[in-house]
């Protein structure tokens, strides 16, 4: 493992306390997409999600066939717990709550997720903006994501929204682990947008079970993330020397400048230099 230098730690400390940048969102998105293979989704170019107007959707979007039971099931193909099952009274349609009819009727099938799914990159950015988390919390969630990836088998497969679920679960756990006063799950429901309260609670519980309820982050694992983030920072900002030391401004107290044209500047003689020049001329006479 590459050791972490004091300079790298200083740069990382500055990154972790700042707001989340665009290149960091791209990096986090790739990390979560690499956890488990999921079916590809063809997103429409004119999707209204791009203008932040279709963030609220039915909580059944990620599960085409759900039973009314609330127990947790395990997918034999991937070895992962299946998504939580929501009760009808927790399903939201826009700003109104769905009320089940008294008589049993035939309902139209749920539209396929591929036509309504939110791109992971946009979803992560939306959650980060709404929750106002710092970069340090987002980076910490990567340690749990990488640990989860190491526990999954090579044959594991997810659904279209599996990456979204893992991101929300790891972010909630990371926030609660490193902050003394963390947000409650009822607030994360509004930030997560597409998951109901029961789903949020169950996703958190399932992830804790997969991590064996061990949230301690090993220094070896975190140092790898530190080195990756700092290298990414230096690559995108090209400021390898500006973080530690700031260049001292040049001393221009004895010289002033006047603009000759738009491209060049020349020093303007000061009063003292003019007197010296006059004195030398008189002496020569």
GROMACS .gro file of C-alpha atoms in nm:
model
  285
    1UNK     CA    1   0.000   0.000   0.000
    2UNK     CA    2   0.124   0.347  -0.085
    3UNK     CA    3   0.185   0.544   0.236
    4UNK     CA    4  -0.004   0.865   0.303
    5UNK     CA    5   0.226   1.164   0.327
    6UNK     CA    6   0.157   1.463   0.553
    7UNK     CA    7   0.104   1.676   0.244
    8UNK     CA    8  -0.159   1.433   0.117
    9UNK     CA    9  -0.337   1.440   0.452
   10UNK     CA   10  -0.341   1.819   0.447
   11UNK     CA   11  -0.493   1.824   0.101
   12UNK     CA   12  -0.749   1.558   0.194
   13UNK     CA   13  -0.848   1.751   0.505
   14UNK     CA   14  -0.924   2.051   0.288
   15UNK     CA   15  -1.124   1.838   0.044
   16UNK     CA   16  -1.329   1.665   0.315
   17UNK     CA   17  -1.438   1.996   0.470
   18UNK     CA   18  -1.542   2.154   0.142
   19UNK     CA   19  -1.854   2.116  -0.065
   20UNK     CA   20  -1.892   1.825  -0.303
   21UNK     CA   21  -1.748   1.902  -0.646
   22UNK     CA   22  -1.847   1.769  -0.986
   23UNK     CA   23  -1.539   1.550  -1.036
   24UNK     CA   24  -1.594   1.394  -0.694
   25UNK     CA   25  -1.953   1.309  -0.789
   26UNK     CA   26  -1.826   1.138  -1.104
   27UNK     CA   27  -1.576   0.938  -0.900
   28UNK     CA   28  -1.837   0.830  -0.644
   29UNK     CA   29  -2.078   0.728  -0.919
   30UNK     CA   30  -1.818   0.500  -1.080
   31UNK     CA   31  -1.737   0.345  -0.743
   32UNK     CA   32  -2.099   0.255  -0.670
   33UNK     CA   33  -2.157   0.128  -1.023
   34UNK     CA   34  -1.865  -0.112  -0.980
   35UNK     CA   35  -2.012  -0.279  -0.669
   36UNK     CA   36  -2.248  -0.514  -0.850
   37UNK     CA   37  -2.352  -0.553  -1.214
   38UNK     CA   38  -2.701  -0.425  -1.286
   39UNK     CA   39  -2.915  -0.426  -1.600
   40UNK     CA   40  -2.841  -0.134  -1.826
   41UNK     CA   41  -3.111   0.129  -1.855
   42UNK     CA   42  -3.161   0.339  -2.167
   43UNK     CA   43  -3.229   0.689  -2.041
   44UNK     CA   44  -3.417   0.926  -2.266
   45UNK     CA   45  -3.228   1.239  -2.363
   46UNK     CA   46  -3.533   1.456  -2.308
   47UNK     CA   47  -3.605   1.305  -1.970
   48UNK     CA   48  -3.766   1.557  -1.738
   49UNK     CA   49  -3.537   1.442  -1.455
   50UNK     CA   50  -3.272   1.671  -1.601
   51UNK     CA   51  -3.468   1.980  -1.492
   52UNK     CA   52  -3.551   1.849  -1.143
   53UNK     CA   53  -3.923   1.812  -1.202
   54UNK     CA   54  -3.969   1.434  -1.178
   55UNK     CA   55  -3.800   1.330  -0.859
   56UNK     CA   56  -4.112   1.194  -0.693
   57UNK     CA   57  -4.222   0.857  -0.819
   58UNK     CA   58  -4.408   0.550  -0.702
   59UNK     CA   59  -4.214   0.344  -0.450
   60UNK     CA   60  -4.301   0.034  -0.654
   61UNK     CA   61  -4.086   0.144  -0.951
   62UNK     CA   62  -3.797  -0.080  -0.851
   63UNK     CA   63  -4.015  -0.384  -0.788
   64UNK     CA   64  -4.248  -0.494  -1.066
   65UNK     CA   65  -4.390  -0.787  -0.876
   66UNK     CA   66  -4.422  -0.740  -0.501
   67UNK     CA   67  -4.639  -0.936  -0.264
   68UNK     CA   68  -4.825  -0.776   0.024
   69UNK     CA   69  -4.608  -0.951   0.280
   70UNK     CA   70  -4.361  -0.741   0.479
   71UNK     CA   71  -4.104  -1.011   0.547
   72UNK     CA   72  -3.752  -0.995   0.400
   73UNK     CA   73  -3.671  -1.237   0.120
   74UNK     CA   74  -3.332  -1.345  -0.018
   75UNK     CA   75  -3.252  -1.363  -0.387
   76UNK     CA   76  -3.101  -1.705  -0.450
   77UNK     CA   77  -2.925  -1.588  -0.767
   78UNK     CA   78  -2.728  -1.302  -0.609
   79UNK     CA   79  -2.731  -1.390  -0.242
   80UNK     CA   80  -2.853  -1.040  -0.155
   81UNK     CA   81  -3.169  -0.958   0.039
   82UNK     CA   82  -3.452  -0.856  -0.187
   83UNK     CA   83  -3.576  -0.494  -0.176
   84UNK     CA   84  -3.809  -0.414   0.113
   85UNK     CA   85  -4.176  -0.465   0.062
   86UNK     CA   86  -4.401  -0.163   0.104
   87UNK     CA   87  -4.755  -0.159   0.222
   88UNK     CA   88  -5.015   0.010   0.000
   89UNK     CA   89  -5.066   0.294   0.245
   90UNK     CA   90  -4.703   0.397   0.210
   91UNK     CA   91  -4.718   0.439  -0.166
   92UNK     CA   92  -4.715   0.798  -0.275
   93UNK     CA   93  -4.840   0.932  -0.606
   94UNK     CA   94  -4.726   1.292  -0.634
   95UNK     CA   95  -4.846   1.481  -0.328
   96UNK     CA   96  -5.141   1.252  -0.254
   97UNK     CA   97  -5.143   0.916  -0.082
   98UNK     CA   98  -5.283   0.612  -0.254
   99UNK     CA   99  -5.598   0.471  -0.096
  100UNK     CA  100  -5.667   0.105  -0.179
  101UNK     CA  101  -6.021   0.032  -0.300
  102UNK     CA  102  -6.249  -0.174  -0.088
  103UNK     CA  103  -6.337  -0.412  -0.371
  104UNK     CA  104  -6.077  -0.622  -0.547
  105UNK     CA  105  -6.019  -0.489  -0.897
  106UNK     CA  106  -5.773  -0.553  -1.176
  107UNK     CA  107  -5.505  -0.283  -1.180
  108UNK     CA  108  -5.283  -0.196  -1.476
  109UNK     CA  109  -4.927  -0.327  -1.452
  110UNK     CA  110  -4.653  -0.102  -1.322
  111UNK     CA  111  -4.467   0.068  -1.610
  112UNK     CA  112  -4.115  -0.067  -1.670
  113UNK     CA  113  -3.841   0.099  -1.471
  114UNK     CA  114  -3.633   0.165  -1.781
  115UNK     CA  115  -3.873   0.441  -1.885
  116UNK     CA  116  -3.882   0.610  -1.545
  117UNK     CA  117  -3.546   0.534  -1.378
  118UNK     CA  118  -3.324   0.814  -1.251
  119UNK     CA  119  -2.960   0.808  -1.369
  120UNK     CA  120  -2.731   0.728  -1.076
  121UNK     CA  121  -2.507   1.031  -1.133
  122UNK     CA  122  -2.802   1.268  -1.126
  123UNK     CA  123  -2.957   1.087  -0.831
  124UNK     CA  124  -2.640   1.115  -0.620
  125UNK     CA  125  -2.606   1.484  -0.701
  126UNK     CA  126  -2.971   1.546  -0.610
  127UNK     CA  127  -2.941   1.368  -0.273
  128UNK     CA  128  -2.616   1.550  -0.191
  129UNK     CA  129  -2.770   1.889  -0.268
  130UNK     CA  130  -3.087   1.823  -0.071
  131UNK     CA  131  -2.913   1.676   0.235
  132UNK     CA  132  -2.626   1.927   0.223
  133UNK     CA  133  -2.372   1.669   0.332
  134UNK     CA  134  -2.004   1.751   0.312
  135UNK     CA  135  -1.746   1.574   0.100
  136UNK     CA  136  -1.606   1.390   0.403
  137UNK     CA  137  -1.933   1.207   0.469
  138UNK     CA  138  -1.969   1.116   0.103
  139UNK     CA  139  -1.613   0.983   0.088
  140UNK     CA  140  -1.665   0.782   0.407
  141UNK     CA  141  -1.959   0.603   0.249
  142UNK     CA  142  -1.717   0.468  -0.013
  143UNK     CA  143  -1.539   0.261   0.252
  144UNK     CA  144  -1.862   0.072   0.328
  145UNK     CA  145  -1.937   0.040  -0.044
  146UNK     CA  146  -1.596  -0.116  -0.112
  147UNK     CA  147  -1.635  -0.353   0.181
  148UNK     CA  148  -1.973  -0.461   0.049
  149UNK     CA  149  -1.822  -0.520  -0.295
  150UNK     CA  150  -1.561  -0.752  -0.144
  151UNK     CA  151  -1.835  -0.958   0.023
  152UNK     CA  152  -2.040  -1.015  -0.291
  153UNK     CA  153  -1.973  -1.307  -0.517
  154UNK     CA  154  -1.875  -1.266  -0.880
  155UNK     CA  155  -2.211  -1.409  -0.987
  156UNK     CA  156  -2.418  -1.152  -0.797
  157UNK     CA  157  -2.655  -0.943  -1.003
  158UNK     CA  158  -2.872  -0.648  -0.908
  159UNK     CA  159  -3.178  -0.464  -1.035
  160UNK     CA  160  -3.192  -0.127  -1.206
  161UNK     CA  161  -3.223   0.052  -0.872
  162UNK     CA  162  -2.975  -0.156  -0.671
  163UNK     CA  163  -2.703   0.107  -0.699
  164UNK     CA  164  -2.946   0.371  -0.574
  165UNK     CA  165  -3.035   0.158  -0.273
  166UNK     CA  166  -2.673   0.085  -0.181
  167UNK     CA  167  -2.584   0.452  -0.209
  168UNK     CA  168  -2.863   0.567   0.021
  169UNK     CA  169  -2.795   0.294   0.277
  170UNK     CA  170  -2.419   0.356   0.291
  171UNK     CA  171  -2.468   0.733   0.309
  172UNK     CA  172  -2.710   0.704   0.602
  173UNK     CA  173  -2.480   0.470   0.792
  174UNK     CA  174  -2.173   0.686   0.727
  175UNK     CA  175  -2.355   0.998   0.841
  176UNK     CA  176  -2.470   0.833   1.165
  177UNK     CA  177  -2.129   0.682   1.234
  178UNK     CA  178  -1.909   0.991   1.200
  179UNK     CA  179  -2.149   1.260   1.323
  180UNK     CA  180  -2.264   1.295   1.682
  181UNK     CA  181  -2.591   1.453   1.572
  182UNK     CA  182  -2.705   1.283   1.253
  183UNK     CA  183  -3.020   1.315   1.049
  184UNK     CA  184  -3.306   1.082   1.128
  185UNK     CA  185  -3.445   0.848   0.868
  186UNK     CA  186  -3.766   1.046   0.834
  187UNK     CA  187  -3.561   1.327   0.680
  188UNK     CA  188  -3.374   1.088   0.453
  189UNK     CA  189  -3.709   0.982   0.308
  190UNK     CA  190  -3.744   1.329   0.159
  191UNK     CA  191  -3.386   1.331   0.035
  192UNK     CA  192  -3.404   0.980  -0.113
  193UNK     CA  193  -3.729   1.074  -0.293
  194UNK     CA  194  -3.810   0.736  -0.449
  195UNK     CA  195  -3.814   0.518  -0.136
  196UNK     CA  196  -4.074   0.495   0.139
  197UNK     CA  197  -3.994   0.511   0.514
  198UNK     CA  198  -4.023   0.134   0.551
  199UNK     CA  199  -3.785   0.084   0.261
  200UNK     CA  200  -3.528   0.324   0.409
  201UNK     CA  201  -3.537   0.149   0.745
  202UNK     CA  202  -3.512  -0.197   0.591
  203UNK     CA  203  -3.229  -0.103   0.354
  204UNK     CA  204  -3.028   0.031   0.647
  205UNK     CA  205  -3.089  -0.287   0.846
  206UNK     CA  206  -2.997  -0.511   0.553
  207UNK     CA  207  -2.669  -0.328   0.496
  208UNK     CA  208  -2.579  -0.352   0.864
  209UNK     CA  209  -2.638  -0.726   0.845
  210UNK     CA  210  -2.416  -0.759   0.539
  211UNK     CA  211  -2.142  -0.563   0.719
  212UNK     CA  212  -2.184  -0.782   1.030
  213UNK     CA  213  -2.272  -0.466   1.226
  214UNK     CA  214  -1.903  -0.372   1.217
  215UNK     CA  215  -1.879  -0.008   1.111
  216UNK     CA  216  -1.517   0.043   1.211
  217UNK     CA  217  -1.313   0.167   0.916
  218UNK     CA  218  -0.962   0.025   0.896
  219UNK     CA  219  -0.684   0.274   0.838
  220UNK     CA  220  -0.547   0.065   0.552
  221UNK     CA  221  -0.876   0.081   0.363
  222UNK     CA  222  -0.929   0.450   0.430
  223UNK     CA  223  -0.573   0.539   0.325
  224UNK     CA  224  -0.644   0.388  -0.014
  225UNK     CA  225  -0.944   0.615  -0.052
  226UNK     CA  226  -0.742   0.915   0.064
  227UNK     CA  227  -0.474   0.855  -0.198
  228UNK     CA  228  -0.732   0.806  -0.474
  229UNK     CA  229  -0.925   1.122  -0.386
  230UNK     CA  230  -0.614   1.339  -0.356
  231UNK     CA  231  -0.476   1.214  -0.688
  232UNK     CA  232  -0.809   1.292  -0.848
  233UNK     CA  233  -0.806   1.637  -0.691
  234UNK     CA  234  -0.457   1.717  -0.818
  235UNK     CA  235  -0.538   1.581  -1.161
  236UNK     CA  236  -0.851   1.793  -1.204
  237UNK     CA  237  -0.731   2.114  -1.044
  238UNK     CA  238  -0.361   2.114  -1.135
  239UNK     CA  239  -0.274   2.281  -0.807
  240UNK     CA  240  -0.005   2.057  -0.662
  241UNK     CA  241   0.179   2.337  -0.484
  242UNK     CA  242  -0.099   2.586  -0.406
  243UNK     CA  243  -0.259   2.386  -0.123
  244UNK     CA  244   0.044   2.373   0.109
  245UNK     CA  245   0.232   2.690   0.027
  246UNK     CA  246   0.111   3.012  -0.120
  247UNK     CA  247   0.355   3.214  -0.321
  248UNK     CA  248   0.454   3.545  -0.163
  249UNK     CA  249   0.355   3.853  -0.364
  250UNK     CA  250   0.637   4.037  -0.531
  251UNK     CA  251   0.754   4.365  -0.378
  252UNK     CA  252   0.644   4.644  -0.611
  253UNK     CA  253   0.661   4.932  -0.365
  254UNK     CA  254   0.936   5.109  -0.561
  255UNK     CA  255   0.775   5.075  -0.896
  256UNK     CA  256   0.435   5.155  -1.036
  257UNK     CA  257   0.287   5.045  -1.365
  258UNK     CA  258   0.091   5.212  -1.637
  259UNK     CA  259  -0.085   5.038  -1.919
  260UNK     CA  260   0.051   5.109  -2.264
  261UNK     CA  261  -0.184   4.879  -2.452
  262UNK     CA  262  -0.409   4.585  -2.381
  263UNK     CA  263  -0.129   4.329  -2.391
  264UNK     CA  264   0.182   4.482  -2.232
  265UNK     CA  265   0.276   4.690  -1.928
  266UNK     CA  266   0.593   4.889  -1.865
  267UNK     CA  267   0.724   5.033  -1.538
  268UNK     CA  268   0.650   5.401  -1.481
  269UNK     CA  269   0.947   5.602  -1.349
  270UNK     CA  270   0.900   5.719  -0.993
  271UNK     CA  271   0.974   6.068  -0.863
  272UNK     CA  272   1.294   5.953  -0.694
  273UNK     CA  273   1.430   5.801  -1.015
  274UNK     CA  274   1.352   6.125  -1.201
  275UNK     CA  275   1.541   6.334  -0.943
  276UNK     CA  276   1.841   6.103  -0.967
  277UNK     CA  277   1.842   6.135  -1.345
  278UNK     CA  278   1.820   6.519  -1.323
  279UNK     CA  279   2.102   6.528  -1.069
  280UNK     CA  280   2.329   6.317  -1.289
  281UNK     CA  281   2.263   6.547  -1.586
  282UNK     CA  282   2.347   6.862  -1.380
  283UNK     CA  283   2.662   6.701  -1.246
  284UNK     CA  284   2.782   6.622  -1.596
  285UNK     CA  285   2.742   6.989  -1.692
   0.00000   0.00000   0.00000
